Short mmCIF file of C-alpha atoms in Angstrom, two decimals:
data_model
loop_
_atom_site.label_atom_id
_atom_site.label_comp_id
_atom_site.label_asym_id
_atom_site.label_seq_id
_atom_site.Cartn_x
_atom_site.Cartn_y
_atom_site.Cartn_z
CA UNK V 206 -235.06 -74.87 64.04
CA UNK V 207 -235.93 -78.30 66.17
CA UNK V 208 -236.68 -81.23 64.80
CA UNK V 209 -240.14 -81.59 66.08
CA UNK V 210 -240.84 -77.89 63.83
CA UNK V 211 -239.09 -79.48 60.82
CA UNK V 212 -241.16 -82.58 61.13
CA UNK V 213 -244.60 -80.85 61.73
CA UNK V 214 -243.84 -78.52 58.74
CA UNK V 215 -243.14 -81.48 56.40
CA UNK V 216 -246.21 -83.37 57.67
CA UNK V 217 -248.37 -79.94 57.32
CA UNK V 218 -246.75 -79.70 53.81
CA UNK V 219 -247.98 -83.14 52.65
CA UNK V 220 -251.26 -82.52 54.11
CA UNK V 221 -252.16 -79.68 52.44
CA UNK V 222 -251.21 -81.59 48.99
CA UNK V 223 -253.54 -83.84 49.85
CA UNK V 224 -255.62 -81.42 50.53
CA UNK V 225 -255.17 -79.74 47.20
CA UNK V 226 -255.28 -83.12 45.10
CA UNK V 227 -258.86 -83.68 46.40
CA UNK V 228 -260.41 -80.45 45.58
CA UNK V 229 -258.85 -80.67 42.97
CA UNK V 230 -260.61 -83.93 41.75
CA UNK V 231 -263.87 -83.10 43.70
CA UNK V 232 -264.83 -79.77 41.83
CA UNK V 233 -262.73 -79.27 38.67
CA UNK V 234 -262.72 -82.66 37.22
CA UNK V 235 -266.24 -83.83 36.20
CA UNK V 236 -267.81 -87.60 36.55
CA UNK V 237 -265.12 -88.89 38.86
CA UNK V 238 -265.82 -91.66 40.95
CA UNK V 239 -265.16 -90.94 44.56
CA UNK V 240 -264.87 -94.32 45.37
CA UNK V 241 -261.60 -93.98 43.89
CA UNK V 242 -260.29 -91.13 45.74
CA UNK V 243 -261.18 -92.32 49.11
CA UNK V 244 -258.79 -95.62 48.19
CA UNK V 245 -256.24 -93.47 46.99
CA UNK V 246 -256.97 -91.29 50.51
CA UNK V 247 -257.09 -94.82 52.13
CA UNK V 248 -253.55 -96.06 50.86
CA UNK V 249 -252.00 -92.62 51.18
CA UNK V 250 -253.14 -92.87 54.78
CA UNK V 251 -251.83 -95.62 55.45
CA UNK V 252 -248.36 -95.02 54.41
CA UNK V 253 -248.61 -91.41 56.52
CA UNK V 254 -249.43 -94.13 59.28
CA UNK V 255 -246.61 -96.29 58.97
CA UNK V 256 -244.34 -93.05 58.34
CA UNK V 257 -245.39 -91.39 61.01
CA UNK V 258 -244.73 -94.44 63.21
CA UNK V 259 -240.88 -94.96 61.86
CA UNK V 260 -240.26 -91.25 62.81
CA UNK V 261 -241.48 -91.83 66.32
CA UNK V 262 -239.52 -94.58 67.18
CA UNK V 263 -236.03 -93.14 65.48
CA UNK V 264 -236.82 -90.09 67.86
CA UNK V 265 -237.64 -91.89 70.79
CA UNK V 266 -234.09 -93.52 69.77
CA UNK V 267 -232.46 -90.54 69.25
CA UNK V 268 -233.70 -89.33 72.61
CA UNK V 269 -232.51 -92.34 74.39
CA UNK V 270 -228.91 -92.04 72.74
CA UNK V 271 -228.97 -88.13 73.76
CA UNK V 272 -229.71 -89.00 77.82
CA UNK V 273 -227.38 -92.17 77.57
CA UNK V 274 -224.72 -89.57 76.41
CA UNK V 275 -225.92 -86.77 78.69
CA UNK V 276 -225.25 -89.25 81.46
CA UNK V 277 -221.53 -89.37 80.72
CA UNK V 278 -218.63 -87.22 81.78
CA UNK V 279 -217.54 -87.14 78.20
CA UNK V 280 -217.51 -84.51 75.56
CA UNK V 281 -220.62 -85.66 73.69
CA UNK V 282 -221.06 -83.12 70.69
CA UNK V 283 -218.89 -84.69 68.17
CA UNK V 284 -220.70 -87.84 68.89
CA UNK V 285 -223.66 -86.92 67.45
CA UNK V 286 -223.29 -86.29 63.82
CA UNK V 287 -226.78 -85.79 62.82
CA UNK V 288 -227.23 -82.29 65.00
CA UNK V 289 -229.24 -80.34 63.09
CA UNK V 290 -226.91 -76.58 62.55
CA UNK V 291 -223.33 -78.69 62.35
CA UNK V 292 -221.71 -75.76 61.15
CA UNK V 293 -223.43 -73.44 63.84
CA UNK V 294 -221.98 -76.68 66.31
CA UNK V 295 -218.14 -76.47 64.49
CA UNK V 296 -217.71 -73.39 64.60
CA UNK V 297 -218.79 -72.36 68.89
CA UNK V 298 -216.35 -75.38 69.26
CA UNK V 299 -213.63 -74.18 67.72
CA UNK V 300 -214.27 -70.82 69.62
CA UNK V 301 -214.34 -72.18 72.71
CA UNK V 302 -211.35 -74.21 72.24
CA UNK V 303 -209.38 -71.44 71.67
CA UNK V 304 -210.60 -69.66 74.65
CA UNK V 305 -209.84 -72.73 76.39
CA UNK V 306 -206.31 -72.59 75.53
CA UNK V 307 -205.86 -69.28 76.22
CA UNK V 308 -206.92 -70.17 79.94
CA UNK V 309 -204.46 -72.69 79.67
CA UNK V 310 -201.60 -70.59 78.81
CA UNK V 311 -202.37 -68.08 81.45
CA UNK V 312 -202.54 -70.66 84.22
CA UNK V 313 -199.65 -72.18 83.07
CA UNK V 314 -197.96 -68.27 83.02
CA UNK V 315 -198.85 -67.89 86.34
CA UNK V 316 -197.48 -70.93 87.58
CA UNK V 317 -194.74 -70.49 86.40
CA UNK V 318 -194.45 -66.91 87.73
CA UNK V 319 -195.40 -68.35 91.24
CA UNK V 320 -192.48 -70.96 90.66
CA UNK V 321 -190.13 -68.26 89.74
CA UNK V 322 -190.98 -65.99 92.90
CA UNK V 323 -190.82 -69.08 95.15
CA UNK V 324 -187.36 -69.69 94.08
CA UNK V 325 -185.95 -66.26 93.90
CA UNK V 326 -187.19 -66.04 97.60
CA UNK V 327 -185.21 -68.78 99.02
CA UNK V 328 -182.17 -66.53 97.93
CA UNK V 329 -182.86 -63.68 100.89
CA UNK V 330 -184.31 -66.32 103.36
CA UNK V 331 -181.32 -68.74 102.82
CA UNK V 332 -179.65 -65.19 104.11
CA UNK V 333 -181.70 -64.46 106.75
CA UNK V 334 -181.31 -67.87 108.45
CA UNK V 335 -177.14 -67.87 107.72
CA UNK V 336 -177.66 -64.07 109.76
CA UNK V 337 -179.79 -64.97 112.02
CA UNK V 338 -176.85 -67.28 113.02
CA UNK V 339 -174.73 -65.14 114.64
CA UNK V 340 -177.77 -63.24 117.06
CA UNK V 341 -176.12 -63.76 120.53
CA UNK V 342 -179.85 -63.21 122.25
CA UNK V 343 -181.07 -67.00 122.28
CA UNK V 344 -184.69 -65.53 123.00
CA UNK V 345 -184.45 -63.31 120.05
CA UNK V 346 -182.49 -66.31 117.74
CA UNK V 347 -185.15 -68.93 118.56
CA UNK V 348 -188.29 -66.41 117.92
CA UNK V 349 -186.85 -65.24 114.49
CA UNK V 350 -185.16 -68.92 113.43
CA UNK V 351 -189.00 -70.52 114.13
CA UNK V 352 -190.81 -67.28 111.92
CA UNK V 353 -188.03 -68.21 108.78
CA UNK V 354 -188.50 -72.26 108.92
CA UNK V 355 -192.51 -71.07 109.07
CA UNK V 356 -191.65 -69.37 106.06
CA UNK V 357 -189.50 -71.49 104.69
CA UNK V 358 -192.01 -74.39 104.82
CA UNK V 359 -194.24 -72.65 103.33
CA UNK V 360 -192.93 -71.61 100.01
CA UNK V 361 -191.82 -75.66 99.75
CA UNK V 362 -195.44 -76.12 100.14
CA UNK V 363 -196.38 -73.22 97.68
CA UNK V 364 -193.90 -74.71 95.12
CA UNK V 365 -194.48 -78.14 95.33
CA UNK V 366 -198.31 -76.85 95.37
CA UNK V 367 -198.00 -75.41 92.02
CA UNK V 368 -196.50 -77.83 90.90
CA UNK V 369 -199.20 -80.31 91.63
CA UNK V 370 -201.85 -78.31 90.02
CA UNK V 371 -199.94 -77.53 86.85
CA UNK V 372 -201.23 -79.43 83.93
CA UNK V 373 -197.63 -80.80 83.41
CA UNK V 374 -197.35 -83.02 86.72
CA UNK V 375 -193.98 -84.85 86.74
CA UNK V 376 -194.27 -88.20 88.07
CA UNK V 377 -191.16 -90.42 88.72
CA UNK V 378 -192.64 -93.88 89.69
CA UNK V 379 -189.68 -96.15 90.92
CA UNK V 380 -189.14 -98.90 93.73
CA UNK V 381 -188.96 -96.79 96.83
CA UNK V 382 -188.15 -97.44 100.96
CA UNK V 383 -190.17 -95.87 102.64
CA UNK V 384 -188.60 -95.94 105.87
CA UNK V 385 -186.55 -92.79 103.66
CA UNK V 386 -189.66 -91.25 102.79
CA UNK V 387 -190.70 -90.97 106.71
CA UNK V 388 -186.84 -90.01 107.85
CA UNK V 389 -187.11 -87.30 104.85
CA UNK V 390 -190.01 -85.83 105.98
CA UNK V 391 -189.17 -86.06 110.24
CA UNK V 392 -186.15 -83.77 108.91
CA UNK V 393 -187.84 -81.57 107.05
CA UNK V 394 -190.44 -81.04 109.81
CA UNK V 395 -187.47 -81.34 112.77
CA UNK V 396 -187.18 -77.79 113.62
CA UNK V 397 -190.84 -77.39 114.96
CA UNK V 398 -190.66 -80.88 116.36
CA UNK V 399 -187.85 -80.47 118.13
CA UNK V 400 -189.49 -77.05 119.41
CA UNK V 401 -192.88 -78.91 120.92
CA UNK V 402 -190.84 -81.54 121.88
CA UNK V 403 -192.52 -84.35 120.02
CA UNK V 404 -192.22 -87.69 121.19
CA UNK V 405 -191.68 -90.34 118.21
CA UNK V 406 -192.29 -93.63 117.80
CA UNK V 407 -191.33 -95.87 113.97
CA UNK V 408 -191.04 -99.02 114.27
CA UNK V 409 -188.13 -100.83 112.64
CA UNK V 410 -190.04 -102.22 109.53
CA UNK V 411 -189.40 -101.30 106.17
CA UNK V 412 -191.43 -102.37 102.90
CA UNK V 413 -190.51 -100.94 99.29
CA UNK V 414 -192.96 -99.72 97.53
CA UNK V 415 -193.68 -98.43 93.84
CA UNK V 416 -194.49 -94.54 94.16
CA UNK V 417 -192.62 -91.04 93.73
CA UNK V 418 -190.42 -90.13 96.80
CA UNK V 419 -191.11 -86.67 96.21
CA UNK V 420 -194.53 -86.30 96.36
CA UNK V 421 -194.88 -89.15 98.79
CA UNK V 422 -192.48 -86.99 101.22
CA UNK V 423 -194.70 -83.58 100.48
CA UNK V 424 -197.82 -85.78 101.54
CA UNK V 425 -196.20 -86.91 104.66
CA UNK V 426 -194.71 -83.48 105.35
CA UNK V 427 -198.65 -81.77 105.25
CA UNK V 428 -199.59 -85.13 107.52
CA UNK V 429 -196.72 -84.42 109.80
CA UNK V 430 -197.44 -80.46 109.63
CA UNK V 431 -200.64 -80.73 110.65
CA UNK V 432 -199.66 -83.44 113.49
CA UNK V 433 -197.36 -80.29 115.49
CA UNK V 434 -200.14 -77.53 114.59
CA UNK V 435 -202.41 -79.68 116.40
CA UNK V 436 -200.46 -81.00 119.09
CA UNK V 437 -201.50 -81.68 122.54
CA UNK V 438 -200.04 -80.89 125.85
CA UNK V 439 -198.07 -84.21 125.41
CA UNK V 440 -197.29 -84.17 121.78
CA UNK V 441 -196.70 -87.64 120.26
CA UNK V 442 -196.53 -89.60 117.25
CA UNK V 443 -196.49 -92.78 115.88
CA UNK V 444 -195.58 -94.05 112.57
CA UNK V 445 -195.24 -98.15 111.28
CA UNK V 446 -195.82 -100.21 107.84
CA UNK V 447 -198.14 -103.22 107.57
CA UNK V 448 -198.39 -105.30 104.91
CA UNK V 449 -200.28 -108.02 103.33
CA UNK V 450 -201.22 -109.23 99.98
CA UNK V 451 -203.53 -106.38 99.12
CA UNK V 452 -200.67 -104.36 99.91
CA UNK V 453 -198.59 -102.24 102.01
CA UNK V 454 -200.20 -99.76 104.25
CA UNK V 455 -198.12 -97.16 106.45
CA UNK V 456 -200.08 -95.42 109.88
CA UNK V 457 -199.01 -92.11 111.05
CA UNK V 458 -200.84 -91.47 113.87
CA UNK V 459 -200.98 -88.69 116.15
CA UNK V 460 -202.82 -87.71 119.75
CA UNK V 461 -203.53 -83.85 119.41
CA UNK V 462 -206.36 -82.13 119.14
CA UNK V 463 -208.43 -84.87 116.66
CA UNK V 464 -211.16 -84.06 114.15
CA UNK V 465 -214.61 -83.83 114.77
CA UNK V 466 -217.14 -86.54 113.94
CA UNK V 467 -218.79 -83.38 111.73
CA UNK V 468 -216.02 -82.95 109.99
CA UNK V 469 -214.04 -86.12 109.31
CA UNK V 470 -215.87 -86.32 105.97
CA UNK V 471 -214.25 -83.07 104.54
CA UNK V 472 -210.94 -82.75 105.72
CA UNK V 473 -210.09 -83.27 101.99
CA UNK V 474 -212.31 -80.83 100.42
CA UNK V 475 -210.77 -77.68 99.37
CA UNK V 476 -210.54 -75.08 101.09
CA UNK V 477 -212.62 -77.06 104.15
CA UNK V 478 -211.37 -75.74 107.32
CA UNK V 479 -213.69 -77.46 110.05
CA UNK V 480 -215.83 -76.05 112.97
CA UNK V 481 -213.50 -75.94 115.78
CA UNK V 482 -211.03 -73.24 114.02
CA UNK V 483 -208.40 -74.86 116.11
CA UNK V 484 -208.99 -72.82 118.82
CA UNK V 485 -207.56 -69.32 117.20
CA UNK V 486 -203.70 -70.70 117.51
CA UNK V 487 -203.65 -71.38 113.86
CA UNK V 488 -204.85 -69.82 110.67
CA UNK V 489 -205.68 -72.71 108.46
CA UNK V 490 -206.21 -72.10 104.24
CA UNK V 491 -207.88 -75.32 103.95
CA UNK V 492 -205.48 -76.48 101.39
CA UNK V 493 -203.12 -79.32 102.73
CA UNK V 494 -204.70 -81.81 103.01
CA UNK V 495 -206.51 -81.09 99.49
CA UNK V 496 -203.20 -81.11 97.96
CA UNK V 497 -202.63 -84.04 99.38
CA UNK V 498 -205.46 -85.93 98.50
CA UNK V 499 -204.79 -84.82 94.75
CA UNK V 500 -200.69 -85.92 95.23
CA UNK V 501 -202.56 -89.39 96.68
CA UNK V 502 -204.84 -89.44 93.61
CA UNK V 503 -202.17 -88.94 91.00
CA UNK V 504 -200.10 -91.60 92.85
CA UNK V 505 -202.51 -94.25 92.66
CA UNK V 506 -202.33 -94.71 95.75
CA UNK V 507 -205.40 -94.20 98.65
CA UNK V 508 -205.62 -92.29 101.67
CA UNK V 509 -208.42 -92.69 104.84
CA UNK V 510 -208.38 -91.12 108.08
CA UNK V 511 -209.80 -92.13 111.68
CA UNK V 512 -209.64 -89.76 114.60
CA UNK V 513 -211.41 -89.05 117.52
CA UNK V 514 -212.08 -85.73 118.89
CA UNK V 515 -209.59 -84.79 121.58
CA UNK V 516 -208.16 -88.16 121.27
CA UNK V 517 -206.27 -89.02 118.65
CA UNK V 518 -205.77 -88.82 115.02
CA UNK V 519 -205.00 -91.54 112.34
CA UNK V 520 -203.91 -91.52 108.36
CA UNK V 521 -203.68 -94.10 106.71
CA UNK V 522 -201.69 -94.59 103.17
CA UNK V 523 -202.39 -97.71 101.05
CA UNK V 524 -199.81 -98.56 98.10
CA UNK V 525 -201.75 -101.80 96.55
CA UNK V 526 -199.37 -104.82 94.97
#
């Protein structure tokens, strides 16, 4: 029951005492002066008055507490102790934290079934690539070598995927160069580079920086991923380190296909995959650069892009002081 329909029944309850007390005294007690009643009706309705007016303002208050807390991204519940029904209140939250953990203990089943299955299938496509060795056809060798680094990169990606989504994200936060990061993640990319025939430019600087070198490299690997699915007829790309007090800030920039002005905005939301559909050459999941942004987040460290469309495009990482 509300507490409006608790209130009205109390006040409907007192009235109809009142109610009864002056019949009462009206018709079955003889000679009374009514002057008396109506002071005693007079007092008694004044401190109904003043009542009345104390529960309005403690449920205007209450109300004002209930949309300050409604406004928050908080669990708000426990916070307010005078619900009406608290064991009603104890008990669905007890339910649904158990149902919450046992979400919790399937996602983190399946991720570690997906973790499992990544690594148990580098064993056979270690294999095929040590096989694929001794092809004679170059033709044949390159078209089969370029299908197993494809897949190849992608379970990394998978892996290092789960990984980031799994409740228990391992962070290793040290001094780092990052001049390693970048050389890291040009190998690791170097096959399909080498393939488009990617022109590179990094400038000599080198700035240390306070971040994890693995997830740092997986956000450069997506950047760099996306810079040769992309590519123009001239692929090239640019990478350098700036730094200032703020900061240190590295650029990879490439000039492939760009992003359009419609899109720029959303190139980070999952699953986004733009309006341009990159021309049928590629099927994109929508999913890099998402896991990238989260990596960035759980860094604490910022991201921003610039690009124009057919032109160029242009990421930006920022690793404050």
């Amino acid at each position: 029951m509300s507490y409006r329909k608790k209130t009205f029944r109390y006040y409907l309850f007192i009235m109809e005492i009142v109610l009864t007390f002056n019949l009462y005294f009206l018709y079955l007690v003889p000679g009374i002066e009514k002057g008396y009643l109506y002071y005693i009706d007079f007092l008694f309705g004044i401190g109904f008055l003043v009542f009345f007016l104390l529960d309005c303002r403690c449920y205007l208050k209450k109300k004002r507490r209930i949309g300050e807390l409604l406004a928050s991204e908080d669990l708000i519940g426990q916070q307010l102790k005078e619900l009406e029904e608290q064991e009603v209140y104890d008990h669905d939250m007890l339910v649904l934290k158990v149902q919450l953990q046992e979400k919790f203990d399937e996602s983190c089943e399946l991720q570690d079934y997906v973790a499992k299955w990544c690594h148990e299938m580098k064993i056979p496509l270690a294999t095929g690539m040590l096989l694929n060795e001794s092809i004679n056809e170059p033709e044949l060798k390159g078209e089969l070598k370029e299908q197993l680094e494809r897949m190849n990169r992608s379970l990394n990606v998978l892996l290092l995927g789960c990984k980031l989504q799994s409740p228990l994200f391992d962070l290793q936060i040290r001094q780092t160069w990052l001049k390693e990061c970048i050389q890291t993640s040009i190998k690791n990319n170097q096959f399909f580079l080498i393939q488009k025939k990617f022109e590179i430019e990094m400038k000599e600087e080198d700035y240390l920086v306070y971040t994890d070198p693995t997830w740092i490299v997986y956000v450069l690997d997506q950047l760099i991923s996306n810079a040769v699915k992309y590519a123009a007829n001239s692929p090239k790309l640019q990478i350098w380190m700036e730094n200032d007090a703020e900061g240190t800030y590295l650029f990879i920039k490439d000039f492939g296909e760009g992003i359009q002005a419609s899109d720029i905005g959303r190139i980070f939301e999952k699953g986004y995959t733009g309006k341009n559909y990159h021309n049928g050459k590629y099927k994109s999941t929508g999913m890099g650069l998402y896991l990238a942004m989260e990596a960035i987040k759980r860094l604490g460290h910022d991201i921003a892009v610039d690009s124009r469309f057919g032109k160029y495009t242009q990421f930006v990482i920022s690793f404050p002081k």
